Coordinates of C-alpha atoms in Angstrom, one line a residue:
M646 CA -13.1 27.8 -4.9
K647 CA -14.0 24.5 -6.4
T648 CA -11.4 21.9 -6.0
I649 CA -10.9 18.6 -8.0
C650 CA -9.3 15.7 -6.3
L651 CA -8.2 13.2 -9.0
Y652 CA -7.1 9.7 -7.7
F653 CA -6.0 6.5 -9.5
E654 CA -5.7 3.0 -8.1
I655 CA -3.0 0.6 -9.3
H656 CA -3.5 -3.0 -8.4
Q657 CA -2.7 -6.3 -10.2
I658 CA -4.5 -9.6 -9.8
I659 CA -2.3 -12.5 -8.8
H660 CA -3.5 -15.3 -11.0
L661 CA -3.8 -18.7 -9.4
K662 CA -3.1 -21.8 -11.3
R663 CA -5.3 -24.9 -11.7
Y664 CA -4.8 -26.8 -8.4
R665 CA -6.4 -30.2 -7.9
F666 CA -7.4 -32.0 -4.8
F667 CA -4.6 -34.5 -5.3
D668 CA -2.0 -31.6 -5.3
I669 CA -2.7 -30.9 -1.7
G670 CA 0.4 -31.8 0.4
T671 CA 2.6 -32.2 -2.6
D672 CA 2.6 -28.9 -4.4
H673 CA 3.0 -25.7 -2.4
Y674 CA 3.2 -23.3 -5.3
Y675 CA -0.1 -21.8 -6.3
Y676 CA 0.5 -19.3 -9.1
D677 CA 0.3 -19.0 -12.9
D678 CA 3.6 -17.2 -13.5
Y679 CA 3.1 -17.0 -17.3
E680 CA -0.4 -15.3 -17.0
N681 CA 0.9 -13.0 -14.2
E682 CA 3.8 -11.8 -16.4
R683 CA 1.6 -11.6 -19.6
S684 CA -1.2 -9.6 -18.0
I685 CA 0.9 -7.0 -16.1
S686 CA 3.1 -6.5 -19.1
D687 CA 0.1 -6.0 -21.3
I688 CA -1.5 -3.5 -18.9
A689 CA 1.8 -1.6 -18.5
E690 CA 2.1 -1.2 -22.2
R691 CA -1.5 -0.4 -23.1
S692 CA -2.4 1.6 -20.1
Y693 CA 0.0 2.4 -17.2
M694 CA 2.9 3.8 -19.2
P695 CA 0.9 6.0 -21.7
A696 CA -1.4 7.2 -18.9
L697 CA 1.6 8.1 -16.5
N698 CA 3.4 9.8 -19.4
A699 CA 0.3 11.9 -20.0
L700 CA 0.0 12.8 -16.3
L701 CA 3.6 13.8 -16.1
E702 CA 3.2 16.0 -19.1
M703 CA 0.2 17.6 -17.6
I704 CA 2.1 18.5 -14.4
K705 CA 5.0 20.0 -16.3
E706 CA 2.9 22.0 -18.8
N707 CA 0.7 23.4 -16.1
D708 CA 3.5 24.6 -13.8
R709 CA 2.4 22.6 -10.7
Y710 CA -1.2 23.6 -11.0
F711 CA -2.3 20.1 -11.8
K712 CA -2.1 17.5 -9.0
V713 CA -3.0 13.9 -8.7
A714 CA -3.0 11.0 -6.2
F715 CA -2.3 7.3 -6.5
S716 CA -2.5 4.2 -4.3
L717 CA -0.6 1.0 -5.1
S718 CA -1.3 -2.3 -3.4
G719 CA 1.7 -4.1 -2.2
V720 CA 1.1 -7.2 -4.3
G721 CA 0.7 -4.9 -7.3
I722 CA 4.1 -3.3 -6.6
E723 CA 5.6 -6.8 -6.4
Q724 CA 4.3 -7.7 -9.8
L725 CA 5.7 -4.4 -11.2
E726 CA 9.0 -5.0 -9.7
M727 CA 9.2 -8.4 -11.4
H728 CA 7.6 -7.7 -14.8
A729 CA 7.3 -3.9 -15.4
P730 CA 9.8 -1.9 -13.4
Q731 CA 9.5 1.0 -15.8
V732 CA 6.1 1.8 -14.3
L733 CA 7.7 2.2 -10.8
E734 CA 10.4 4.4 -12.3
K735 CA 7.8 6.6 -14.0
L736 CA 5.9 6.9 -10.7
Q737 CA 9.2 8.0 -9.0
Q738 CA 9.5 10.7 -11.7
L739 CA 6.0 11.9 -11.0
N740 CA 6.8 11.9 -7.3
E741 CA 9.8 14.2 -7.9
T742 CA 7.5 16.9 -9.2
G743 CA 6.0 17.4 -5.8
C744 CA 2.5 17.4 -7.3
V745 CA 1.7 13.7 -6.5
E746 CA 0.5 12.0 -3.3
F747 CA 0.7 8.3 -2.6
L748 CA -2.0 6.9 -0.3
A749 CA -2.1 3.9 2.1
E750 CA -4.1 0.8 1.5
P751 CA -3.9 -2.9 2.5
Y752 CA -0.8 -4.5 1.1
S753 CA -2.8 -7.5 -0.1
H754 CA -5.7 -5.5 -1.5
G755 CA -7.8 -7.9 0.6
L756 CA -10.7 -7.8 2.9
S757 CA -8.9 -7.9 6.3
S758 CA -10.8 -4.9 7.5
L759 CA -13.9 -7.0 7.6
A760 CA -12.3 -9.8 9.5
N761 CA -9.5 -9.1 11.8
E762 CA -8.3 -5.7 13.2
E763 CA -4.7 -6.7 13.9
T764 CA -4.4 -8.3 10.4
F765 CA -5.8 -5.2 8.8
A766 CA -3.4 -2.9 10.8
A767 CA -0.4 -5.1 9.8
D768 CA -1.6 -5.2 6.2
V769 CA -1.7 -1.4 6.0
K770 CA 1.6 -0.9 7.9
K771 CA 3.4 -3.3 5.4
Q772 CA 2.1 -1.3 2.5
C773 CA 3.0 2.0 4.1
E774 CA 6.6 0.8 4.6
K775 CA 6.8 -0.2 0.9
I776 CA 5.4 3.2 -0.2
E777 CA 7.9 5.1 2.0
E778 CA 10.7 2.9 0.6
Y779 CA 9.9 3.9 -3.0
F780 CA 8.7 7.5 -2.6
G781 CA 10.3 8.7 0.6
K782 CA 7.0 9.8 2.3
K783 CA 4.8 8.0 4.8
P784 CA 1.1 8.1 3.7
T785 CA -1.3 10.2 5.8
V786 CA -4.5 9.3 4.0
L787 CA -5.9 5.8 3.5
R788 CA -7.9 4.2 0.8
N789 CA -9.2 0.8 1.7
S790 CA -9.6 -2.0 -0.9
S791 CA -12.4 -1.1 -3.3
L792 CA -13.2 2.0 -1.0
I793 CA -14.7 -0.4 1.6
Y794 CA -15.8 1.7 4.7
S795 CA -18.0 1.6 7.8
D796 CA -18.0 3.5 11.0
D797 CA -16.0 0.7 12.7
I798 CA -13.4 0.6 10.0
G799 CA -13.1 4.4 10.1
A800 CA -12.4 4.2 13.9
Q801 CA -9.7 1.6 13.2
V802 CA -8.1 3.8 10.6
A803 CA -8.2 6.8 12.9
A804 CA -6.5 4.7 15.6
M805 CA -3.7 4.0 13.1
G806 CA -3.0 7.7 12.9
F807 CA -4.4 8.6 9.5
S808 CA -5.9 12.1 9.0
G809 CA -8.3 11.1 6.1
M810 CA -9.9 8.3 4.2
L811 CA -11.4 7.8 0.8
T812 CA -14.8 6.1 0.3
E813 CA -17.8 5.9 -1.9
G814 CA -20.4 8.7 -2.2
A815 CA -23.2 6.1 -2.2
K816 CA -26.8 7.4 -2.4
H817 CA -28.1 5.0 0.2
V818 CA -25.6 6.4 2.7
L819 CA -25.8 10.1 1.7
G820 CA -29.6 10.4 1.2
W821 CA -30.2 14.1 0.6
K822 CA -26.5 15.0 1.3
S823 CA -24.0 15.8 -1.4
P824 CA -20.7 14.0 -1.9
H825 CA -19.1 17.4 -2.6
Y826 CA -18.2 18.2 1.0
V827 CA -15.7 16.9 3.5
Y828 CA -17.3 14.8 6.2
N829 CA -15.8 13.0 9.2
C830 CA -16.1 9.5 10.7
N831 CA -19.0 9.2 13.1
M832 CA -16.9 7.3 15.7
A833 CA -13.6 9.3 15.1
P834 CA -14.3 13.0 14.4
N835 CA -10.6 13.6 13.6
L836 CA -10.8 11.3 10.6
K837 CA -12.0 13.2 7.5
L838 CA -13.8 11.5 4.7
L839 CA -13.5 12.3 1.0
L840 CA -16.4 10.8 -1.0
R841 CA -16.2 9.7 -4.6
D842 CA -18.6 11.4 -7.0
V843 CA -20.1 8.3 -8.6
E844 CA -21.5 9.9 -11.7
L845 CA -18.5 12.1 -12.7
S846 CA -16.1 9.2 -12.0
D847 CA -18.0 6.6 -13.9
D848 CA -18.6 8.9 -16.9
I849 CA -14.8 8.6 -17.5
S850 CA -14.0 5.1 -16.3
L851 CA -17.1 3.3 -17.5
R852 CA -19.1 5.2 -20.1
F853 CA -16.6 7.4 -22.0
N854 CA -16.4 5.2 -25.1
N855 CA -20.0 4.0 -25.0
S856 CA -21.7 5.4 -28.2
D857 CA -25.1 4.4 -26.8
W858 CA -24.7 6.7 -23.7
A859 CA -26.7 9.9 -23.8
G860 CA -23.5 11.9 -22.9
Y861 CA -21.5 10.5 -25.8
P862 CA -19.2 12.0 -27.0
L863 CA -17.8 13.6 -23.7
F864 CA -15.6 16.6 -24.2
A865 CA -13.4 18.1 -21.5
D866 CA -15.1 21.6 -21.6
T867 CA -18.5 20.0 -21.2
Y868 CA -17.2 18.0 -18.3
I869 CA -15.7 20.9 -16.5
N870 CA -18.8 23.0 -17.1
R871 CA -20.8 20.5 -15.2
I872 CA -18.5 20.8 -12.3
A873 CA -18.5 24.6 -12.5
S874 CA -22.3 24.6 -12.5
L875 CA -22.6 22.8 -9.2
P876 CA -24.0 24.9 -6.3
Q877 CA -21.5 27.5 -5.1
E878 CA -21.2 25.9 -1.6
E879 CA -20.3 22.5 -3.1
Q880 CA -16.5 22.9 -3.3
I881 CA -14.9 19.4 -3.3
I882 CA -15.2 17.1 -6.3
N883 CA -13.6 13.7 -5.9
I884 CA -13.0 11.8 -9.1
F885 CA -11.7 8.3 -8.3
M886 CA -11.0 5.4 -10.6
E887 CA -8.5 2.6 -11.5
L888 CA -5.6 3.7 -13.6
S889 CA -6.3 0.9 -16.0
A890 CA -9.5 2.8 -17.0
L891 CA -7.2 4.9 -19.2
G892 CA -6.2 2.4 -21.9
I893 CA -8.0 -0.8 -20.9
A894 CA -11.6 -0.1 -19.9
Q895 CA -11.5 3.0 -22.2
P896 CA -9.0 2.1 -25.1
L897 CA -6.5 4.7 -26.2
S898 CA -8.2 4.8 -29.6
S899 CA -11.1 6.5 -27.9
N900 CA -8.9 9.6 -27.2
I901 CA -9.3 9.1 -23.5
L902 CA -5.8 10.6 -22.8
E903 CA -6.5 13.7 -25.0
F904 CA -9.6 14.2 -22.9
I905 CA -7.7 13.8 -19.6
K906 CA -4.9 16.2 -20.8
A907 CA -7.5 18.9 -21.7
L908 CA -9.0 19.0 -18.2
P909 CA -6.5 21.3 -16.5
G910 CA -6.8 24.0 -19.2
C911 CA -10.6 23.9 -19.1
A912 CA -10.6 24.0 -15.3
K913 CA -8.3 27.0 -15.2
E914 CA -10.8 29.0 -17.3
K915 CA -13.4 28.3 -14.6
D916 CA -11.2 29.1 -11.6
I917 CA -11.2 25.4 -10.6
V918 CA -8.1 24.0 -8.9
F919 CA -6.6 20.6 -8.2
A920 CA -5.5 19.3 -4.9
T921 CA -4.3 16.1 -3.3
P922 CA -6.3 14.3 -0.5
T923 CA -3.9 15.4 2.3
E924 CA -4.1 19.0 1.1
I925 CA -8.0 18.9 1.1
C926 CA -8.0 17.3 4.6
K927 CA -5.7 20.1 5.9
M928 CA -7.4 23.1 4.3
T929 CA -11.1 22.0 4.4
K930 CA -13.3 21.7 7.5
S931 CA -15.7 18.9 7.9
V932 CA -19.4 19.8 7.6
G933 CA -20.4 17.0 9.9
N934 CA -20.5 13.3 10.7
L935 CA -21.3 10.6 8.1
D936 CA -23.2 7.7 9.6
V937 CA -22.2 4.4 7.9
P938 CA -23.4 1.6 10.2
D939 CA -23.3 -1.0 7.3
T940 CA -20.3 -1.7 5.1
L941 CA -20.2 0.1 1.7
S942 CA -17.8 -0.1 -1.3
W943 CA -17.6 1.2 -4.9
V944 CA -18.6 -2.2 -6.5
D945 CA -21.9 -3.0 -8.2
E946 CA -25.2 -1.2 -7.9
E947 CA -25.6 -2.1 -4.2
R948 CA -22.3 -0.5 -3.2
D949 CA -21.8 -3.0 -0.5
V950 CA -19.6 -6.2 0.1
S951 CA -22.1 -8.6 -1.4
C952 CA -19.9 -9.2 -4.5
W953 CA -17.3 -10.8 -2.2
L954 CA -19.4 -12.3 0.6
G955 CA -22.9 -12.6 -0.9
N956 CA -23.2 -16.3 -1.1
A957 CA -22.4 -19.4 1.1
M958 CA -19.3 -20.4 -0.9
Q959 CA -17.7 -17.0 -0.5
R960 CA -18.5 -16.8 3.2
E961 CA -17.1 -20.3 3.8
A962 CA -13.9 -19.5 2.0
F963 CA -13.6 -16.2 3.8
Q964 CA -14.1 -17.6 7.2
K965 CA -11.7 -20.5 6.6
L966 CA -9.0 -18.2 5.3
Y967 CA -9.2 -15.8 8.3
S968 CA -9.5 -18.6 10.8
V969 CA -5.6 -18.8 10.6
A970 CA -5.1 -15.1 10.5
D971 CA -3.7 -14.8 14.0
R972 CA -1.5 -17.9 13.6
V973 CA 0.0 -16.5 10.3
R974 CA 0.7 -13.2 11.9
I975 CA 2.2 -14.7 15.1
A976 CA 4.4 -17.2 13.1
A977 CA 5.8 -14.5 10.8
D978 CA 7.2 -17.1 8.3
P979 CA 8.4 -15.3 5.1
R980 CA 7.0 -17.8 2.6
I981 CA 3.8 -18.3 4.5
S982 CA 3.4 -14.5 4.7
Q983 CA 3.8 -14.0 1.0
D984 CA 1.2 -16.7 0.2
W985 CA -1.1 -15.1 2.8
D986 CA -0.9 -11.7 1.0
Y987 CA -1.8 -13.3 -2.3
L988 CA -4.6 -15.5 -1.0
Q989 CA -6.2 -12.5 0.8
A990 CA -6.7 -10.6 -2.5
S991 CA -10.3 -9.7 -3.0
N992 CA -10.6 -10.9 -6.6
N993 CA -10.3 -14.5 -5.2
F994 CA -13.7 -14.0 -3.6
R995 CA -15.1 -11.9 -6.5
F996 CA -14.6 -14.8 -8.9
M997 CA -17.0 -16.9 -6.7
T998 CA -19.9 -14.4 -7.0
T999 CA -23.2 -15.5 -8.3
K1000 CA -24.6 -11.9 -8.6
P1001 CA -25.5 -10.4 -11.9
S1002 CA -23.4 -7.3 -12.6
N1003 CA -23.5 -4.4 -15.0
V1004 CA -19.7 -4.5 -15.2
G1005 CA -18.3 -7.5 -17.1
L1006 CA -16.5 -10.0 -14.8
D1007 CA -13.6 -12.0 -16.4
R1008 CA -13.2 -15.2 -14.3
G1009 CA -10.0 -16.2 -16.0
I1010 CA -9.4 -19.9 -15.8
Y1011 CA -12.7 -20.5 -14.0
S1012 CA -15.8 -21.7 -15.9
D1013 CA -18.2 -20.7 -13.1
P1014 CA -18.4 -19.6 -9.4
F1015 CA -18.3 -23.2 -8.1
D1016 CA -15.2 -23.9 -10.2
A1017 CA -13.5 -20.8 -8.7
F1018 CA -14.6 -21.9 -5.2
T1019 CA -13.3 -25.5 -5.6
N1020 CA -9.9 -24.4 -7.0
Y1021 CA -9.5 -21.8 -4.2
M1022 CA -10.4 -24.2 -1.4
N1023 CA -8.0 -26.8 -2.7
I1024 CA -5.2 -24.2 -2.4
L1025 CA -6.4 -23.0 0.9
G1026 CA -6.5 -26.5 2.3
D1027 CA -2.8 -27.0 1.4
F1028 CA -2.0 -23.5 2.8
I1029 CA -3.7 -24.1 6.1
N1030 CA -1.9 -27.5 6.5
R1031 CA 1.4 -25.6 6.0
V1032 CA 0.4 -23.0 8.6
N1033 CA -0.5 -25.7 11.1
S1034 CA 2.7 -27.7 10.4
L1035 CA 4.9 -24.8 11.5
Y1036 CA 4.0 -25.5 15.1
P1037 CA 2.1 -28.3 16.9
E1038 CA -1.6 -28.0 16.3
D1039 CA -2.4 -28.7 20.0
I1040 CA -0.8 -25.4 20.9
D1041 CA -3.5 -22.8 20.7
N1042 CA -2.9 -19.3 19.3
E1043 CA -2.6 -17.7 22.8
E1044 CA -0.1 -20.2 24.0
L1045 CA 1.9 -20.0 20.7
N1046 CA 2.0 -16.3 20.9
S1047 CA 3.2 -16.4 24.5
L1048 CA 6.0 -19.0 23.5
L1049 CA 7.1 -16.9 20.5
T1050 CA 7.1 -13.7 22.5
V1051 CA 9.4 -15.4 25.1
I1052 CA 11.7 -16.6 22.2
R1053 CA 11.7 -13.1 20.6
N1054 CA 12.4 -11.5 24.0
Q1055 CA 15.2 -13.9 24.6
G1056 CA 16.5 -13.0 21.2
D1057 CA 16.3 -9.3 21.9
E1058 CA 18.1 -9.9 25.3
I1059 CA 20.9 -11.8 23.6
E1060 CA 21.2 -9.1 21.0
M1061 CA 21.4 -6.4 23.7
K1062 CA 24.0 -8.5 25.6
N1063 CA 26.0 -9.0 22.4
K1064 CA 25.9 -5.2 21.8
E1065 CA 27.1 -4.6 25.4
I1066 CA 29.9 -7.2 24.9
N1067 CA 31.0 -5.4 21.7
R1068 CA 30.9 -2.1 23.4
L1069 CA 33.0 -3.3 26.3
Q1070 CA 35.3 -5.0 24.0
T1071 CA 35.8 -1.9 22.0
K1072 CA 36.4 0.1 25.2
L1073 CA 38.9 -2.5 26.4
E1074 CA 40.7 -2.4 23.0
K1075 CA 40.9 1.5 23.4
M1076 CA 42.2 1.2 26.9
Q1077 CA 44.8 -1.4 25.8
A1078 CA 45.9 0.8 22.9
A1079 CA 46.3 3.8 25.3
E1080 CA 48.3 1.6 27.8
D1081 CA 50.5 0.4 25.0
K1082 CA 51.1 3.9 23.8
L1083 CA 52.0 5.1 27.2
K1084 CA 54.3 2.1 27.8
A1085 CA 56.0 2.8 24.5
K1086 CA 56.5 6.4 25.5
V1087 CA 58.1 5.4 28.9
D1088 CA 60.3 2.8 27.3
K1089 CA 61.5 5.4 24.8
A1090 CA 62.3 7.8 27.6
V1091 CA 64.3 5.3 29.6
K1092 CA 66.5 4.2 26.7
K1093 CA 67.4 7.8 25.7
P1094 CA 70.9 8.7 27.0
V1095 CA 71.0 11.2 29.7
A1096 CA 73.2 14.3 29.0
R1097 CA 75.8 14.7 31.8
K1098 CA 77.0 18.1 33.1
P1099 CA 80.8 18.8 32.8
A1100 CA 82.8 18.1 36.0
A1101 CA 83.6 21.2 37.9
K1102 CA 87.2 22.2 37.8
K1103 CA 89.1 21.9 40.9
A1104 CA 89.5 25.2 42.5
E1105 CA 92.9 26.7 41.6
T1106 CA 93.0 28.1 45.1
A1107 CA 93.7 24.7 46.5
E1108 CA 96.8 24.7 48.6
K1109 CA 100.1 24.1 46.8
P1110 CA 102.8 21.8 48.2
A1111 CA 105.2 23.6 50.5
G1112 CA 108.2 25.2 49.0
E1113 CA 106.6 26.3 45.8

C-alpha cells in the first residue's frame, strides 16, 4: 500500500544587528530584537497559525487517518516562546491527537555536523530535551539542518541511538534508484533513511502559485493521481518542506490550504495512507545501502553544502567559529552558550554566498556577501574574545577540560557528601524523636500513683488475753 509521509520544518532566523569594528569589546549584544519580533509575528499570522489550524482540522475530519510530522529548531522555539506562544500551543493541541510526530534536529539549525562530532551531538541532545519538555516524547528520527547528510553523519546519528533519518532524494546520489523506498546508512545498517521526493515536494513549496509553470493550476486529485500511478513496488512517498511554504512562499490567496486539505480525501479514494517517519521505519524494511560519500542537502541545484561553504569568506568564518567549539562546550557558560546557538545558525553563512540561485535570497540588512561577511566577523571577533576571557588563554582545551572536570567532580563529591549529611541528620532526628518519646513514656509511668493492696486483717484466731 502506498504511504505518504508529510513533514514540515519550523525554524526562525535570528537577525543580527549592524555591528561595527569599533563595537568589539564594548557591545556584547548582537541581535536586532525589533526585526526578530516583527518577522516571527508576521510569519505566525500569515503562515503558521492558518496552516496549523488547517492540519488540525484535517486530523479531526479524517478520524486519525491523516498524519503529519514536524521538526522545530531550538532557536525557533525560543523565538516562538517570546513572540508567538500561540503557535506552540497549537502544536501541543496537534500533539494531543496522537497523529503527529516531532523529530530531532540540531538546536541551532547550524552546520555542526560538518565540523565537530561532540558539538553536533550536544546540539541535537539539547533540542531533543526541548521537544520532550513541550510534547512529552523523545524523538526517535532525526532531520539534520537543511537535510544535510553523508555516510559519516549517518554513522554519528546511528551512534546517538536514532532509528531513522530524513535526507534528500538527490539524483546525483540515487542515480537509477528511486526515492520511493526505505534505504539504510552505508556505515550503520540499523539507521533507516527516508528520502525526499524533490519534484512532488517542490511542486507544492516552490511552484504551486507560478502561473508560468506547466503544471499550473495544480489540483489535489491530479497530484494524488500522480502518486497512485507510480510503479506498484514504489510504496513510500516522502513530501518534505518548510511550514512557511503554506502562506509565505505560496500565499494564502493561492488557495494553498484548500489544496492541502483536499489531499486526504483524494488519497483515500486511491487507497493511499499517511504515516509518520517512525511508523515507516518500524513497518518498512530497507531495500539496501545508500552510498553518500560526499555531503548532500536540499538546497540549490547542486544539492550540496556549497551555499554555506562555497567561497573563501564562508570557509574562513566557519573555521573561525568552530575553532572555539570545544572551549565553548567545556566552559558551559549560559550567556556564551546562547550566543553560540545563534551564531551557528546556517543562514549566517548563507548570506555570504556568491552563488547564483533559482530561489530568491533575502540578505536582510546586508547589501552583498562581503557586507554579510564583515558584519559577522566583527561579531565573531567579540564573541571569541569573550570565550577566551572566561579562562586564561595559555590553558589549552585539554588542560582546561581536565581542570573543569576536577572542579565538577569535586562539586559532585561535595553534593554527595551534603546528601549523606542530610540523610544522617534526618536519621539522627528520628532517633532523637524516638528517644524523647520513650523517655516521656517512662516519666509518665514513674509519676503515676501505684495502687496499694488493702492490709490483711489480723487473724481473729490470735490468742486472746487470759481470763477472757
